[in-house]
Coordinates of C-alpha atoms in Angstrom, one line a residue:
M28 CA 38.9 1.4 -19.7
R29 CA 39.9 0.7 -16.1
L30 CA 37.8 -1.7 -14.7
V31 CA 38.2 -0.9 -10.9
S32 CA 35.5 0.1 -8.3
T33 CA 34.7 3.4 -7.1
P34 CA 36.8 5.1 -4.2
H35 CA 35.4 6.8 -1.4
S36 CA 34.5 10.2 -2.7
G37 CA 30.9 10.5 -2.5
R38 CA 30.2 7.9 -5.6
L39 CA 29.4 4.6 -3.4
A40 CA 26.5 4.1 -5.6
T41 CA 28.5 3.4 -8.8
D42 CA 30.1 0.7 -7.0
W43 CA 27.4 -1.6 -8.3
L44 CA 28.9 -1.7 -11.7
L45 CA 30.7 -4.5 -9.8
L46 CA 27.7 -6.5 -9.9
L47 CA 28.0 -6.6 -13.7
I48 CA 31.7 -6.8 -14.3
G49 CA 33.1 -7.8 -10.8
S50 CA 32.4 -11.6 -11.2
S51 CA 35.1 -11.5 -14.0
I52 CA 37.2 -8.9 -12.8
L53 CA 40.8 -10.6 -11.6
L54 CA 44.0 -9.4 -10.4
G55 CA 45.0 -6.9 -12.8
I56 CA 45.6 -8.8 -15.7
L57 CA 44.9 -12.5 -14.1
V58 CA 43.0 -15.0 -15.8
T59 CA 40.8 -17.2 -13.7
G60 CA 42.2 -20.7 -13.3
S61 CA 39.9 -23.7 -12.6
A62 CA 40.1 -26.0 -9.4
G63 CA 42.3 -28.3 -11.2
A64 CA 44.4 -25.5 -12.6
S65 CA 47.9 -26.8 -13.9
S66 CA 51.2 -26.5 -12.2
K67 CA 51.9 -24.2 -14.8
N68 CA 49.2 -21.8 -14.1
V69 CA 49.7 -22.3 -10.2
N70 CA 53.4 -21.5 -10.3
R71 CA 52.5 -18.2 -12.5
W72 CA 50.7 -16.8 -9.7
G73 CA 53.2 -17.9 -7.0
A74 CA 56.2 -16.5 -5.3
Q75 CA 57.5 -14.7 -8.3
Y76 CA 54.3 -12.5 -8.6
F77 CA 52.9 -11.8 -5.1
P78 CA 55.3 -9.5 -3.0
N79 CA 56.8 -11.4 0.1
V80 CA 56.9 -7.8 1.7
P81 CA 56.9 -7.9 5.6
L82 CA 53.8 -6.8 7.3
V83 CA 52.8 -6.4 11.1
T84 CA 49.7 -7.7 12.6
H85 CA 47.6 -6.1 14.9
E86 CA 48.7 -8.5 17.5
G87 CA 52.1 -7.2 16.9
N88 CA 53.8 -10.0 14.7
T89 CA 55.9 -9.6 11.9
V90 CA 54.7 -11.8 8.8
H91 CA 55.6 -11.7 5.2
F92 CA 52.7 -11.5 2.7
F93 CA 53.5 -14.6 0.5
D94 CA 55.1 -17.0 2.9
D95 CA 52.8 -16.6 5.6
L96 CA 49.6 -15.0 4.7
I97 CA 48.3 -16.3 1.2
E98 CA 50.6 -19.4 0.1
G99 CA 48.3 -22.3 -0.3
K100 CA 45.4 -20.6 1.2
V101 CA 41.9 -19.3 0.4
V102 CA 41.8 -15.7 1.6
V103 CA 40.1 -12.5 1.5
I104 CA 41.9 -8.9 1.4
N105 CA 40.7 -5.7 1.6
F106 CA 42.2 -2.2 2.4
I107 CA 41.2 0.3 4.8
F108 CA 42.2 3.0 7.4
T109 CA 40.8 3.3 10.9
A110 CA 40.2 7.1 10.5
C111 CA 37.8 6.5 7.4
T112 CA 34.0 7.8 7.9
D113 CA 33.0 6.4 4.7
S114 CA 33.2 3.0 3.3
C115 CA 35.8 1.6 5.6
P116 CA 33.6 1.0 8.2
L117 CA 30.9 -0.6 6.0
D118 CA 33.5 -2.8 4.4
T119 CA 34.9 -3.9 7.6
A120 CA 31.2 -4.6 9.1
R121 CA 30.6 -6.9 6.0
L122 CA 33.9 -8.7 6.5
A123 CA 32.6 -9.1 10.2
Q124 CA 29.2 -10.6 8.8
I125 CA 31.3 -12.9 6.6
Q126 CA 33.2 -14.2 9.4
Q127 CA 30.2 -15.1 11.3
I128 CA 28.4 -16.7 8.3
L129 CA 31.7 -18.8 7.8
G130 CA 32.1 -19.3 11.4
D131 CA 34.7 -21.9 12.5
R132 CA 36.3 -22.2 9.1
V133 CA 38.0 -18.5 9.5
G134 CA 41.2 -19.3 10.8
D135 CA 41.3 -22.9 9.9
D136 CA 40.9 -23.1 6.0
I137 CA 39.7 -19.6 5.3
F138 CA 41.8 -16.3 6.2
L139 CA 40.8 -12.7 6.2
Y140 CA 43.3 -10.0 6.0
S141 CA 42.7 -6.1 6.1
I142 CA 45.7 -4.2 5.2
S143 CA 45.7 -0.3 6.4
I144 CA 46.7 2.4 3.9
D145 CA 47.6 4.7 6.5
P146 CA 50.5 3.3 8.3
A147 CA 51.7 6.5 9.8
N148 CA 48.7 6.3 12.1
D149 CA 47.4 2.9 12.1
T150 CA 49.8 1.4 14.4
P151 CA 49.4 -2.2 15.5
E152 CA 48.0 -0.7 18.9
V153 CA 45.4 1.2 16.7
L154 CA 44.6 -1.6 14.8
A155 CA 43.9 -3.9 17.8
E156 CA 41.3 -1.4 19.2
Y157 CA 39.6 -1.2 15.4
A158 CA 39.6 -5.1 15.3
K159 CA 38.0 -5.2 18.8
R160 CA 35.2 -2.9 17.6
F161 CA 34.4 -5.0 14.8
R162 CA 34.8 -8.5 16.8
A163 CA 37.3 -9.7 14.8
G164 CA 38.0 -13.2 15.6
P165 CA 41.0 -15.9 14.9
G166 CA 42.0 -16.1 11.3
W167 CA 41.2 -12.2 10.9
K168 CA 44.2 -10.0 11.0
F169 CA 44.6 -6.1 10.5
L170 CA 48.0 -5.5 9.1
T171 CA 50.1 -2.4 8.6
G172 CA 53.6 -2.0 7.2
K173 CA 55.9 0.1 4.9
E174 CA 53.9 2.8 2.7
A175 CA 55.7 1.7 -0.3
D176 CA 55.2 -1.9 0.5
I177 CA 51.5 -1.5 1.0
K178 CA 51.3 0.4 -2.3
L179 CA 53.1 -2.3 -4.0
L180 CA 50.8 -4.9 -2.8
Q181 CA 47.6 -2.6 -3.9
K182 CA 48.9 -2.5 -7.3
K183 CA 49.9 -6.3 -7.4
L184 CA 46.3 -7.1 -6.4
G185 CA 44.8 -4.9 -8.8
L186 CA 43.2 -2.8 -6.3
Y187 CA 45.5 0.4 -6.6
M188 CA 43.9 3.6 -8.3
A189 CA 46.3 6.2 -9.7
G190 CA 45.4 9.6 -9.7
L191 CA 43.5 10.1 -6.3
D192 CA 43.9 12.5 -3.4
E193 CA 46.5 10.9 -1.2
A194 CA 45.5 13.4 1.5
T195 CA 41.7 12.0 1.7
K196 CA 43.1 8.3 1.4
D197 CA 40.4 7.8 -1.5
H198 CA 41.0 4.1 -2.5
N199 CA 39.6 1.0 -4.2
M200 CA 37.1 -0.6 -1.7
S201 CA 36.5 -3.9 -3.4
L202 CA 37.2 -7.1 -1.4
L203 CA 39.5 -9.5 -3.2
I204 CA 38.8 -13.4 -2.9
G205 CA 41.3 -16.0 -3.8
N206 CA 42.7 -19.4 -3.6
Q207 CA 46.7 -19.2 -4.5
S208 CA 46.8 -23.0 -4.6
T209 CA 44.5 -22.8 -7.9
G210 CA 45.2 -19.4 -9.1
Q211 CA 41.6 -18.3 -8.8
W212 CA 41.0 -14.7 -7.7
M213 CA 37.9 -12.4 -7.9
K214 CA 37.0 -9.0 -6.8
R215 CA 33.7 -8.5 -4.9
S216 CA 31.9 -5.4 -3.9
P217 CA 31.2 -5.0 -0.2
M218 CA 27.9 -4.1 -0.8
D219 CA 27.0 -7.6 -2.2
S220 CA 25.0 -10.0 0.1
P221 CA 27.3 -11.5 2.6
Y222 CA 25.7 -14.8 2.1
F223 CA 26.5 -14.7 -1.5
I224 CA 30.2 -14.0 -1.0
A225 CA 30.5 -16.4 1.7
E226 CA 29.3 -19.0 -0.4
Q227 CA 31.9 -17.9 -3.0
I228 CA 34.5 -17.9 -0.6
G229 CA 33.4 -21.2 1.3
S230 CA 32.5 -23.4 -1.7
W231 CA 33.6 -21.9 -5.2
L232 CA 37.2 -21.1 -4.3
T233 CA 37.3 -25.1 -3.1
N234 CA 35.5 -26.3 -6.2
W235 CA 32.7 -27.1 -3.7
E236 CA 35.0 -29.7 -2.1
M237 CA 33.5 -28.2 1.2
P238 CA 30.1 -27.1 0.5
S239 CA 28.8 -24.7 3.0
E240 CA 25.4 -25.0 4.9
L241 CA 23.9 -22.5 2.2
S242 CA 24.5 -25.1 -0.5
E243 CA 22.4 -27.8 1.4
Q244 CA 19.3 -25.4 1.5
N245 CA 16.4 -26.4 -0.3
Y246 CA 15.5 -23.5 -2.7
A247 CA 11.9 -24.3 -2.2
D248 CA 12.2 -22.7 1.4
A249 CA 13.4 -19.5 0.0
S250 CA 11.0 -16.6 0.2
E251 CA 9.3 -15.2 -2.8
L252 CA 11.1 -13.1 -5.0
Q253 CA 10.0 -9.4 -5.1
V254 CA 11.5 -6.3 -6.6
P255 CA 12.5 -4.2 -3.7
S256 CA 11.7 -0.5 -3.4
M257 CA 14.5 2.2 -3.4
G258 CA 14.2 2.2 0.4
E259 CA 14.5 -1.4 0.9
N260 CA 17.4 -1.8 -1.6
L261 CA 19.3 1.0 0.2
F262 CA 18.7 -1.0 3.6
R263 CA 19.8 -4.4 2.4
S264 CA 22.8 -2.8 0.6
R265 CA 23.9 -0.3 3.3
C266 CA 22.2 -0.6 6.7
A267 CA 21.4 -4.6 7.0
V268 CA 25.0 -5.4 7.6
C269 CA 24.7 -3.5 11.0
H270 CA 21.4 -3.2 11.7
T271 CA 18.0 -5.2 11.6
I272 CA 14.3 -4.2 12.2
G273 CA 12.4 -6.1 14.7
T274 CA 14.7 -9.1 15.3
G275 CA 16.5 -7.5 18.2
S276 CA 16.3 -8.1 21.9
A277 CA 15.6 -5.3 24.3
R278 CA 18.2 -3.9 26.6
T279 CA 18.3 -0.8 28.8
V280 CA 21.0 1.6 28.1
G281 CA 22.2 5.0 29.6
G282 CA 19.2 7.1 31.1
G283 CA 17.0 4.1 31.1
E284 CA 16.1 4.2 27.7
S285 CA 14.9 0.4 26.4
I286 CA 16.2 -0.2 22.9
E287 CA 16.2 -3.0 20.7
I288 CA 19.8 -4.7 20.1
A289 CA 20.4 -6.0 16.8
Q290 CA 21.3 -9.7 17.2
N291 CA 25.0 -10.0 15.9
R292 CA 25.2 -6.6 14.5
L293 CA 27.2 -3.6 15.2
G294 CA 24.1 -1.2 15.7
P295 CA 20.6 -0.9 17.0
D296 CA 17.5 -2.5 15.9
L297 CA 15.7 0.0 14.0
M298 CA 12.3 -1.2 14.9
H299 CA 9.9 2.0 15.1
V300 CA 13.0 4.3 14.9
G301 CA 10.9 7.0 13.0
Q302 CA 8.5 7.1 16.2
K303 CA 11.7 7.3 18.7
R304 CA 13.4 10.2 16.5
E305 CA 12.1 13.2 14.7
R306 CA 12.2 12.7 11.1
G307 CA 14.5 15.9 10.7
W308 CA 16.9 14.6 13.1
L309 CA 17.1 11.2 10.9
A310 CA 17.7 12.9 7.9
R311 CA 20.4 14.7 9.3
W312 CA 22.1 11.8 10.9
L313 CA 21.7 9.8 7.8
A314 CA 23.1 12.7 5.6
N315 CA 26.2 13.6 7.7
P316 CA 26.6 11.2 10.9
E317 CA 30.2 12.8 11.4
K318 CA 29.0 16.2 11.7
L319 CA 26.5 15.2 14.6
L320 CA 29.3 13.4 16.6
E321 CA 31.5 16.8 16.0
E322 CA 28.4 18.6 17.6
N323 CA 28.4 15.9 20.4
D324 CA 24.6 15.3 19.9
P325 CA 23.5 13.6 23.0
I326 CA 21.7 10.6 21.2
V327 CA 24.6 10.1 19.0
M328 CA 27.0 10.3 21.8
K329 CA 25.1 7.5 23.5
L330 CA 25.0 5.2 20.6
Y331 CA 28.7 6.1 20.0
A332 CA 29.4 4.6 23.3
E333 CA 27.0 2.1 23.4
Y334 CA 28.4 0.5 20.1
D335 CA 31.9 0.3 21.0
N336 CA 32.7 3.7 19.5
V337 CA 31.8 2.3 15.9
L338 CA 30.6 5.3 14.0
M339 CA 27.9 4.7 11.1
P340 CA 29.6 5.5 7.9
N341 CA 28.6 8.6 5.7
L342 CA 26.8 6.8 3.0
R343 CA 26.6 9.9 0.6
L344 CA 22.9 9.5 0.4
S345 CA 20.7 12.2 -1.6
D346 CA 17.6 13.7 -0.1
V347 CA 15.5 11.5 -2.3
E348 CA 17.3 8.2 -1.0
I349 CA 17.0 9.5 2.6
G350 CA 13.3 10.0 2.4
A351 CA 13.1 6.8 0.8
L352 CA 15.1 4.8 3.3
I353 CA 13.0 6.4 6.4
D354 CA 9.9 5.7 4.7
Y355 CA 11.1 2.0 4.4
L356 CA 12.0 1.9 8.1
D357 CA 8.3 3.2 8.9
A358 CA 6.7 0.8 6.6
E359 CA 8.7 -2.3 7.8
S360 CA 8.3 -1.6 11.3
H361 CA 4.6 -1.3 11.0
R362 CA 4.8 -4.8 8.9
V363 CA 6.6 -6.4 11.5
H364 CA 4.5 -5.0 14.2
E365 CA 1.4 -6.2 12.7
A366 CA 3.0 -9.6 12.2
R367 CA 3.7 -10.1 15.6
L368 CA 0.2 -9.0 16.4
G369 CA -1.1 -11.7 14.2
S370 CA 1.1 -14.4 15.4
E371 CA 0.1 -13.6 19.2
A372 CA -3.5 -13.8 18.3
S373 CA -3.3 -17.1 16.5
G374 CA -0.4 -18.7 18.6
V375 CA 1.6 -19.2 15.1
H376 CA 5.2 -17.4 14.8
P377 CA 5.2 -15.2 11.5
P378 CA 8.1 -16.4 9.0
E379 CA 11.2 -14.5 9.4
H380 CA 11.7 -11.6 7.0
H381 CA 15.4 -11.9 6.1
Q382 CA 17.5 -8.7 6.1
H383 CA 20.6 -9.7 4.3

């Protein structure tokens, strides 16, 4: 049995399998080490295992994978390509959210690496533009190199899937998090909560030596646990990485239209989107966003320009899932609106509805 995550080809939903097996899947045949791993175990996953192939960063600098990128470091690694319209934008947006949660630690004691599987097209200049779109800061490098070297890295990191269609660039979409010093490595799904992933990166990988702010929060302050509907589950796992509902700030865009900008997100706030857009248009947009872009749909072109040419990925949603998601957006917009009215009447701010 091949314990790997699902490629892009319309099978994103099955990536939830990682929630059951991802916590223990490691690099190929790697065995998780403890923070106090012996020197023998640490050496096992050192320079003799990881290829020290040369790569080029989006800044145009040549680096070597083991010596410069992972030796002695806590890292997050994924493979993307910039022309992808499926899960790569979602994967990259999730990393952007994780970068924000970890704050100044990224570039200090934690490092993020996105490696292109399309080196023929993803030049350093192309990667630099892509990095800018997703607001990559210091400590997050986008990398390219020779195709054979990148494939070797995929294999050694346990993120290579043989037999996929090379023309479509299908590939494993897992995030790999690890601490080379201790020999701890784990695959995570990009659909996992960014706070959960950030906690594992920032605390678990360092044996809780540097607990994050999340670790210090009181569980008594947590929201009441409720079983989410299909629509809420889809929003939280697929949409909340780029969008909010009712926590944005108003801004006027081209044509004088006032929209809500999702705070620290890559897309607009979706408050009352069901009232602003026809349901049929929303369904088409959710089903096939790249087609509307090809048609130069005026709404899509305005949003595309407004959000640094970051196209919403095709989430391969079924008609039932699309309907459930739109219903949730309507219901949550109504809930937030009523909460605002109540707070204005009472002078008490309503509790924040976390959407991560």
